[in-house]
Amino acid sequence: MPILVGMVVLPKLLVSNSAQQLAIEVVYASFFLAVIIFFSKKYIQQFFLRQDMSREIVRLLENRIATRITGHGTRVGAICEALLETFEYPKRRRPDLVQIAIMHDIGKSFLPSYVFEKRGALTLSEEKEYQSHCEKGAEIIKTIYPKGPFADWVLHHHERWDGKGFPQGLKGEKIPLESRILAICNQLDHLMARHQDDVTVHQLLQELAGTVLDPELVQKVDLNVIAEIRDTVQFENYVAAEQEERELVTLETNRSTEGKQHIGESVLLRYTDRLMNDTHLSLPEEKISKLAEFCKQSRQKFHEFIELPDKTYEAYFSPYGEEVFIFVHDLTPMLEFKKKTMLQILQSYQDVIRTLSNNKIHLCVQEQELFENLGDYIDSMPIKNVTDVPRSRNFVSQYVSNYRVTRSKMEILLAVSEATTNLIKHATEGEISLFSKSDVFQVLITDKGSGIPLHELPKTILVSGYSSKRSLGKGFSLMSTLSERVAVYTSSHGTKILLEFACQSNINNIDSNGENKDVINTLTS
């Protein structure tokens, strides 16, 4: 740009015939330069604003998925920016690659959180689901940037130099250069977060050269480069989170010692061209045989859960020569013990919550407890997005007028609004249903989320202002204040909240005509 300005402006200044003309030309050139500087500054501001927005969006998505991966995209972007000079990557394309580095794992936001929260190895089906984040991320990038190869960079960032990566198993230089750079940045983030010693990081990175990573690129990353990256990128918070995670695993391991007496039977099976089962266990041999054949052909080790109507097994598959060894463990006793323990905890919570809420909040241990308390069915409507919140208020308003409720309509609608708003915030979709029982007007709100975690139940229900990504914050406190009684049932399949409002007597008695049974069947499905 300065050269261009010089070529355009300086000749005009040199050919000026008088001082007056020279002054005019200087003013003209000054104005011309001011305009260029102004727009250049605005362009730079917009560029950094776009990167800042991308970092914030990705950070929020990572935090929603699992707190331990929060900041991964930002760190990979910073590592990428530091390495591009070392790799002699074209300067005009660097901003685009840094931008994609920040967003490279955006596809993970479409995966279920349990894939990232699980401790230990993933099952075969979970591994396939995890690997799909490359395709999902590429689809998102393609939507944001329809022109250019950016989506391909994200699609192939988990390919390996030896061809054993995913999703397409590309090998060597068939993998886009940008994807190979992203792979190195990705590995460096994980290595540097787990190891404080730069020499160790350098050695581990070298071990990945020629198998996982491009060996020529890896050779350019020396100890000085790693030290510069560590000075630029903040790993302290990530290391602290990792340490907390390890301590939590240790604590849970100690707590599980009591449960070892509930461990079921284990057997070792062999598979060649057929399954050899010499045990007394009743196993789904056809399914095990298919998985064993896959193990034999792919030469991959993996484990999978096998569920029967009355049994649950965990099977580990390992290829050995022309055979496959299968270790099968019966999880049924442990799962029954866990279910019994959770039931006991819920019953304890039930008594505490009822007492501390002055009998206004009832925690249902079984779903049927809530349904048995329902009156005659009136009507229902789906809740899918934020626009349904005001619609839910109008929906309740048109029916509540038929009852002599002791509370004001405003109080009822505020309680309903609180429930539906939190449904939208913390679940995917749900439904609001109305019932009438004796002198009570009932509003049932159901969702299809992941439920309220067991360890958060007391705080969620009893502590006003407590909030987490799945809890209702001030919701229960407000709903219990504005209603006569709140009944709650929650599980991994969703949460159901029943609000009850006292009324003197019904003006219009609505005949349910046997609809309740059908409604309850719909709500439980």
Coordinates of C-alpha atoms in Angstrom, one line a residue, residues 36-389:
I36 CA -6.7 5.1 3.3
I37 CA -5.5 5.0 6.9
F38 CA -9.1 5.4 8.2
F39 CA -10.4 2.5 6.1
S40 CA -7.3 0.3 6.9
K41 CA -7.9 0.9 10.6
K42 CA -11.6 0.0 10.2
Y43 CA -10.7 -3.2 8.3
I44 CA -8.2 -4.2 11.0
Q45 CA -10.8 -3.5 13.7
Q46 CA -13.4 -5.6 11.9
F47 CA -10.9 -8.5 11.5
F48 CA -10.1 -8.6 15.2
L49 CA -13.7 -8.2 16.1
R50 CA -14.6 -11.2 14.0
Q51 CA -11.9 -13.3 15.7
D52 CA -13.0 -12.2 19.2
M53 CA -16.6 -13.1 18.4
S54 CA -15.5 -16.5 17.1
R55 CA -13.5 -17.2 20.2
E56 CA -16.3 -16.2 22.5
I57 CA -18.9 -18.3 20.6
V58 CA -16.6 -21.3 20.5
R59 CA -15.8 -20.9 24.2
L60 CA -19.5 -20.8 25.1
L61 CA -20.2 -23.9 23.1
E62 CA -17.2 -25.7 24.7
N63 CA -18.5 -24.8 28.1
R64 CA -21.9 -26.1 27.3
I65 CA -20.4 -29.4 26.1
A66 CA -18.0 -30.1 29.0
T67 CA -16.2 -27.6 31.2
R68 CA -12.9 -29.5 30.9
I69 CA -12.6 -28.6 27.2
T70 CA -13.4 -24.9 27.6
G71 CA -10.8 -22.8 25.9
H72 CA -9.5 -25.5 23.5
G73 CA -10.5 -23.6 20.4
T74 CA -8.9 -20.4 21.5
R75 CA -5.7 -22.1 22.5
V76 CA -5.5 -24.0 19.2
G77 CA -6.0 -20.7 17.3
A78 CA -3.2 -19.1 19.3
I79 CA -0.9 -22.0 18.7
C80 CA -1.7 -21.9 15.0
E81 CA -0.9 -18.2 14.8
A82 CA 2.4 -18.9 16.4
L83 CA 3.4 -21.7 14.1
L84 CA 2.4 -20.3 10.7
E85 CA 5.6 -18.1 10.6
T86 CA 7.7 -21.2 11.4
F87 CA 5.9 -23.2 8.7
E88 CA 6.4 -20.3 6.2
Y89 CA 2.7 -20.4 5.4
P90 CA 1.5 -17.7 3.0
K91 CA 0.8 -14.5 4.9
R92 CA -2.3 -13.6 3.0
R93 CA -4.0 -16.9 4.0
R94 CA -2.9 -16.9 7.7
P95 CA -5.9 -15.0 9.1
D96 CA -8.3 -17.5 7.5
L97 CA -6.5 -20.5 8.9
V98 CA -6.3 -19.0 12.4
Q99 CA -10.0 -18.3 12.2
I100 CA -10.7 -22.0 11.2
A101 CA -8.3 -23.2 13.9
I102 CA -10.5 -21.4 16.5
M103 CA -13.6 -23.1 15.1
H104 CA -12.2 -26.5 14.1
D105 CA -14.1 -28.5 16.8
I106 CA -17.4 -26.6 16.4
G107 CA -19.0 -29.9 15.3
K108 CA -18.7 -31.2 18.9
S109 CA -21.6 -28.9 19.9
F110 CA -24.0 -31.3 18.1
L111 CA -22.8 -34.3 20.0
P112 CA -24.4 -35.5 23.3
S113 CA -22.4 -34.3 26.4
Y114 CA -22.0 -37.8 27.8
V115 CA -19.4 -38.5 25.0
F116 CA -17.1 -35.9 26.6
E117 CA -18.0 -36.3 30.3
K118 CA -17.5 -40.1 30.3
R119 CA -14.3 -41.3 32.0
G120 CA -12.5 -44.2 30.4
A121 CA -12.6 -45.6 26.9
L122 CA -15.6 -45.0 24.6
T123 CA -17.6 -47.9 23.3
L124 CA -17.6 -48.6 19.6
S125 CA -20.9 -46.8 19.0
E126 CA -19.7 -43.9 21.2
E127 CA -16.4 -43.7 19.2
K128 CA -18.4 -43.5 15.9
E129 CA -20.5 -40.8 17.3
Y130 CA -17.4 -38.8 18.5
Q131 CA -15.8 -39.2 15.0
S132 CA -18.9 -37.7 13.4
H133 CA -18.0 -34.2 14.8
C134 CA -15.6 -33.7 11.8
E135 CA -18.5 -34.0 9.3
K136 CA -20.8 -32.0 11.5
G137 CA -18.2 -29.3 11.9
A138 CA -17.5 -29.2 8.1
E139 CA -21.2 -28.7 7.4
I140 CA -21.3 -25.7 9.8
I141 CA -18.2 -24.1 8.3
K142 CA -19.6 -24.7 4.8
T143 CA -22.7 -22.8 5.8
I144 CA -20.6 -19.9 7.3
Y145 CA -18.1 -19.8 4.5
P146 CA -19.7 -21.3 1.3
K147 CA -16.8 -20.3 -0.8
G148 CA -13.2 -21.6 -0.3
P149 CA -11.7 -24.9 1.0
F150 CA -12.3 -24.1 4.7
A151 CA -14.8 -26.9 5.3
D152 CA -12.3 -29.4 4.0
W153 CA -9.7 -28.2 6.5
V154 CA -12.1 -29.0 9.3
L155 CA -13.3 -32.3 7.8
H156 CA -9.8 -33.7 7.7
H157 CA -8.2 -32.4 10.8
H158 CA -8.3 -35.9 12.4
E159 CA -6.7 -37.7 9.5
R160 CA -3.4 -39.3 10.2
W161 CA -0.2 -39.3 8.2
D162 CA -0.2 -43.1 8.1
G163 CA -3.8 -43.2 6.8
K164 CA -5.3 -44.6 10.0
G165 CA -7.3 -41.5 10.9
F166 CA -10.9 -40.4 10.2
P167 CA -13.3 -39.7 8.6
Q168 CA -11.9 -40.8 5.2
G169 CA -8.6 -42.4 6.1
L170 CA -6.5 -40.1 3.9
K171 CA -2.8 -40.7 3.9
G172 CA 0.3 -38.5 3.7
E173 CA 0.1 -35.5 1.4
K174 CA -3.4 -36.4 0.3
I175 CA -4.4 -34.7 3.5
P176 CA -4.8 -30.9 3.0
L177 CA -1.8 -29.0 4.3
E178 CA -4.1 -26.9 6.5
S179 CA -5.6 -30.0 8.1
R180 CA -2.1 -31.3 8.9
I181 CA -1.3 -28.0 10.5
L182 CA -4.5 -28.1 12.6
A183 CA -3.6 -31.7 13.7
I184 CA -0.2 -30.5 15.0
C185 CA -1.8 -27.5 16.8
N186 CA -4.4 -29.9 18.3
Q187 CA -1.8 -32.3 19.6
L188 CA 0.4 -29.5 21.0
D189 CA -2.6 -28.1 23.0
H190 CA -3.2 -31.5 24.6
L191 CA 0.5 -32.2 25.2
M192 CA 1.4 -28.8 26.6
A193 CA -1.7 -28.8 28.9
R194 CA -0.7 -32.1 30.4
H195 CA 3.1 -31.7 30.6
Q196 CA 4.9 -28.6 32.1
D197 CA 8.3 -29.7 30.8
D198 CA 8.9 -28.5 27.2
V199 CA 11.5 -31.2 26.6
T200 CA 8.9 -33.9 27.3
V201 CA 6.4 -32.1 25.0
H202 CA 9.1 -32.0 22.3
Q203 CA 9.9 -35.7 22.7
L204 CA 6.2 -36.8 22.6
L205 CA 5.6 -34.7 19.5
Q206 CA 8.5 -36.3 17.7
E207 CA 7.1 -39.7 18.5
L208 CA 4.0 -38.8 16.6
A209 CA 5.9 -37.8 13.5
G210 CA 5.4 -40.1 10.5
T211 CA 2.4 -41.9 12.1
V212 CA -0.1 -39.3 13.3
L213 CA 1.5 -36.1 12.2
D214 CA 3.4 -34.8 9.1
P215 CA 7.1 -35.5 9.8
E216 CA 8.4 -32.4 7.9
L217 CA 6.1 -30.0 9.8
V218 CA 7.0 -31.7 13.2
Q219 CA 10.8 -31.2 12.5
K220 CA 10.2 -27.5 12.3
V221 CA 8.8 -27.4 15.8
D222 CA 11.8 -27.2 18.1
L223 CA 12.2 -26.4 21.8
N224 CA 12.4 -22.6 21.2
V225 CA 9.1 -22.7 19.3
I226 CA 7.4 -24.7 22.1
A227 CA 8.7 -22.2 24.7
E228 CA 7.4 -19.3 22.8
I229 CA 4.0 -20.9 22.5
R230 CA 3.9 -21.5 26.2
D231 CA 4.7 -17.9 26.9
T232 CA 1.8 -16.9 24.6
V233 CA -0.9 -19.4 25.5
Q234 CA -2.3 -19.7 29.0
F235 CA -2.5 -23.4 30.1
E236 CA -2.7 -22.9 33.8
N237 CA -6.5 -23.0 34.1
Y238 CA -6.6 -26.1 31.9
V239 CA -4.0 -27.9 34.1
A240 CA -5.9 -27.0 37.2
A241 CA -9.1 -28.4 35.7
E242 CA -7.2 -31.6 34.7
Q243 CA -5.9 -32.0 38.3
E244 CA -9.5 -31.5 39.7
E245 CA -10.7 -34.1 37.3
R246 CA -8.1 -36.7 38.4
E247 CA -8.9 -36.0 42.1
L248 CA -12.6 -36.6 41.4
V249 CA -11.8 -39.9 39.6
T250 CA -9.8 -41.0 42.6
L251 CA -12.6 -40.0 45.0
E252 CA -15.2 -41.9 43.0
T253 CA -12.9 -44.9 42.7
N254 CA -12.6 -45.1 46.5
R255 CA -16.3 -44.7 46.9
S256 CA -16.9 -47.6 44.5
T257 CA -15.1 -50.1 46.7
E258 CA -18.3 -50.8 48.6
G259 CA -20.0 -51.7 45.4
K260 CA -17.5 -54.4 44.5
Q261 CA -19.5 -57.0 46.3
H262 CA -22.2 -56.4 43.7
I263 CA -20.0 -57.3 40.7
G264 CA -21.5 -59.9 38.4
E265 CA -19.9 -62.8 36.6
S266 CA -17.2 -62.5 33.9
V267 CA -16.2 -64.9 31.2
L268 CA -13.6 -65.1 28.4
L269 CA -14.9 -66.2 25.0
R270 CA -13.1 -67.0 21.7
Y271 CA -14.2 -66.3 18.1
T272 CA -12.6 -67.7 15.0
D273 CA -15.2 -68.3 12.3
R274 CA -17.9 -68.9 15.0
L275 CA -18.4 -68.0 18.6
M276 CA -17.2 -70.6 21.2
N277 CA -19.4 -70.2 24.3
D278 CA -18.8 -73.0 26.8
T279 CA -20.4 -71.0 29.7
H280 CA -23.8 -71.1 31.3
L281 CA -24.5 -67.4 30.6
S282 CA -27.3 -66.7 28.2
L283 CA -25.7 -64.3 25.7
P284 CA -26.9 -62.7 22.5
E285 CA -24.5 -64.8 20.4
E286 CA -25.6 -63.4 17.1
K287 CA -24.8 -59.8 18.1
I288 CA -21.5 -60.8 19.8
S289 CA -20.5 -62.7 16.7
K290 CA -21.1 -59.7 14.4
L291 CA -19.0 -57.5 16.6
A292 CA -16.3 -60.1 16.9
E293 CA -16.2 -60.5 13.1
F294 CA -15.8 -56.7 12.8
C295 CA -13.0 -56.8 15.3
K296 CA -11.3 -59.6 13.3
Q297 CA -11.6 -57.7 10.0
S298 CA -10.6 -54.2 11.3
R299 CA -8.0 -55.4 13.8
Q300 CA -9.3 -52.8 16.2
K301 CA -9.7 -53.2 20.0
F302 CA -13.0 -51.9 21.4
H303 CA -15.7 -52.5 23.9
E304 CA -19.5 -52.3 23.7
F305 CA -22.6 -52.6 25.9
I306 CA -25.1 -55.4 25.2
E307 CA -28.5 -55.0 26.6
L308 CA -31.1 -57.7 27.0
P309 CA -34.6 -57.3 28.6
D310 CA -33.3 -58.6 32.0
K311 CA -29.5 -58.4 31.6
T312 CA -26.8 -55.9 30.7
Y313 CA -23.4 -57.0 29.6
E314 CA -20.2 -55.1 28.8
A315 CA -18.0 -56.9 26.2
Y316 CA -14.3 -56.2 25.3
F317 CA -13.1 -57.3 21.9
S318 CA -9.4 -57.9 21.2
P319 CA -8.0 -59.4 17.9
Y320 CA -5.1 -62.0 18.3
G321 CA -3.9 -63.6 15.1
E322 CA -6.8 -65.3 13.4
E323 CA -8.9 -65.2 16.6
V324 CA -10.7 -62.7 18.6
F325 CA -10.8 -62.8 22.4
I326 CA -13.9 -61.5 24.0
F327 CA -14.1 -60.6 27.7
V328 CA -17.8 -60.4 28.8
H329 CA -18.8 -58.9 32.2
D330 CA -22.3 -59.0 33.6
L331 CA -23.2 -55.5 34.8
T332 CA -26.7 -56.4 36.0
P333 CA -26.0 -56.7 39.7
M334 CA -24.0 -53.5 39.7
L335 CA -26.8 -51.6 37.9
E336 CA -29.4 -52.9 40.3
F337 CA -27.3 -51.9 43.2
K338 CA -26.9 -48.4 41.7
K339 CA -30.6 -48.1 41.1
K340 CA -31.4 -49.2 44.6
T341 CA -28.8 -46.7 46.0
M342 CA -30.3 -43.8 43.9
L343 CA -33.8 -44.7 45.1
Q344 CA -32.7 -44.5 48.7
I345 CA -31.0 -41.2 48.1
L346 CA -34.1 -39.9 46.4
Q347 CA -36.3 -41.0 49.3
S348 CA -34.0 -39.1 51.7
Y349 CA -34.2 -36.0 49.5
Q350 CA -38.0 -36.4 49.3
D351 CA -38.3 -36.1 53.1
V352 CA -35.9 -33.2 53.4
I353 CA -37.4 -31.2 50.6
R354 CA -40.9 -31.7 51.9
T355 CA -39.9 -30.6 55.4
L356 CA -37.8 -27.6 54.4
S357 CA -40.4 -26.4 51.9
N358 CA -43.3 -26.6 54.5
N359 CA -44.9 -29.4 52.4
K360 CA -45.2 -27.1 49.3
I361 CA -42.7 -29.0 47.2
H362 CA -43.0 -32.8 46.7
L363 CA -40.2 -34.8 45.0
C364 CA -41.7 -37.8 43.3
V365 CA -39.5 -40.9 43.5
Q366 CA -41.5 -42.8 40.9
E367 CA -43.1 -41.2 37.9
Q368 CA -46.4 -42.8 38.7
E369 CA -46.7 -40.8 41.9
L370 CA -47.1 -37.7 39.9
F371 CA -49.5 -39.1 37.4
E372 CA -51.8 -40.6 40.1
N373 CA -52.3 -37.1 41.4
L374 CA -53.6 -35.7 38.1
G375 CA -57.3 -34.8 37.7
D376 CA -59.4 -34.6 34.5
Y377 CA -57.5 -33.7 31.3
I378 CA -58.4 -30.3 29.8
D379 CA -55.9 -29.5 27.0
S380 CA -52.2 -29.3 26.1
M381 CA -49.8 -27.5 23.8
P382 CA -46.2 -28.2 22.7
I383 CA -43.3 -26.0 23.8
K384 CA -40.5 -25.8 21.3
N385 CA -38.8 -22.4 21.3
V386 CA -38.9 -19.1 23.1
T387 CA -41.9 -17.8 21.1
D388 CA -44.0 -20.5 22.8
V389 CA -43.5 -18.8 26.3

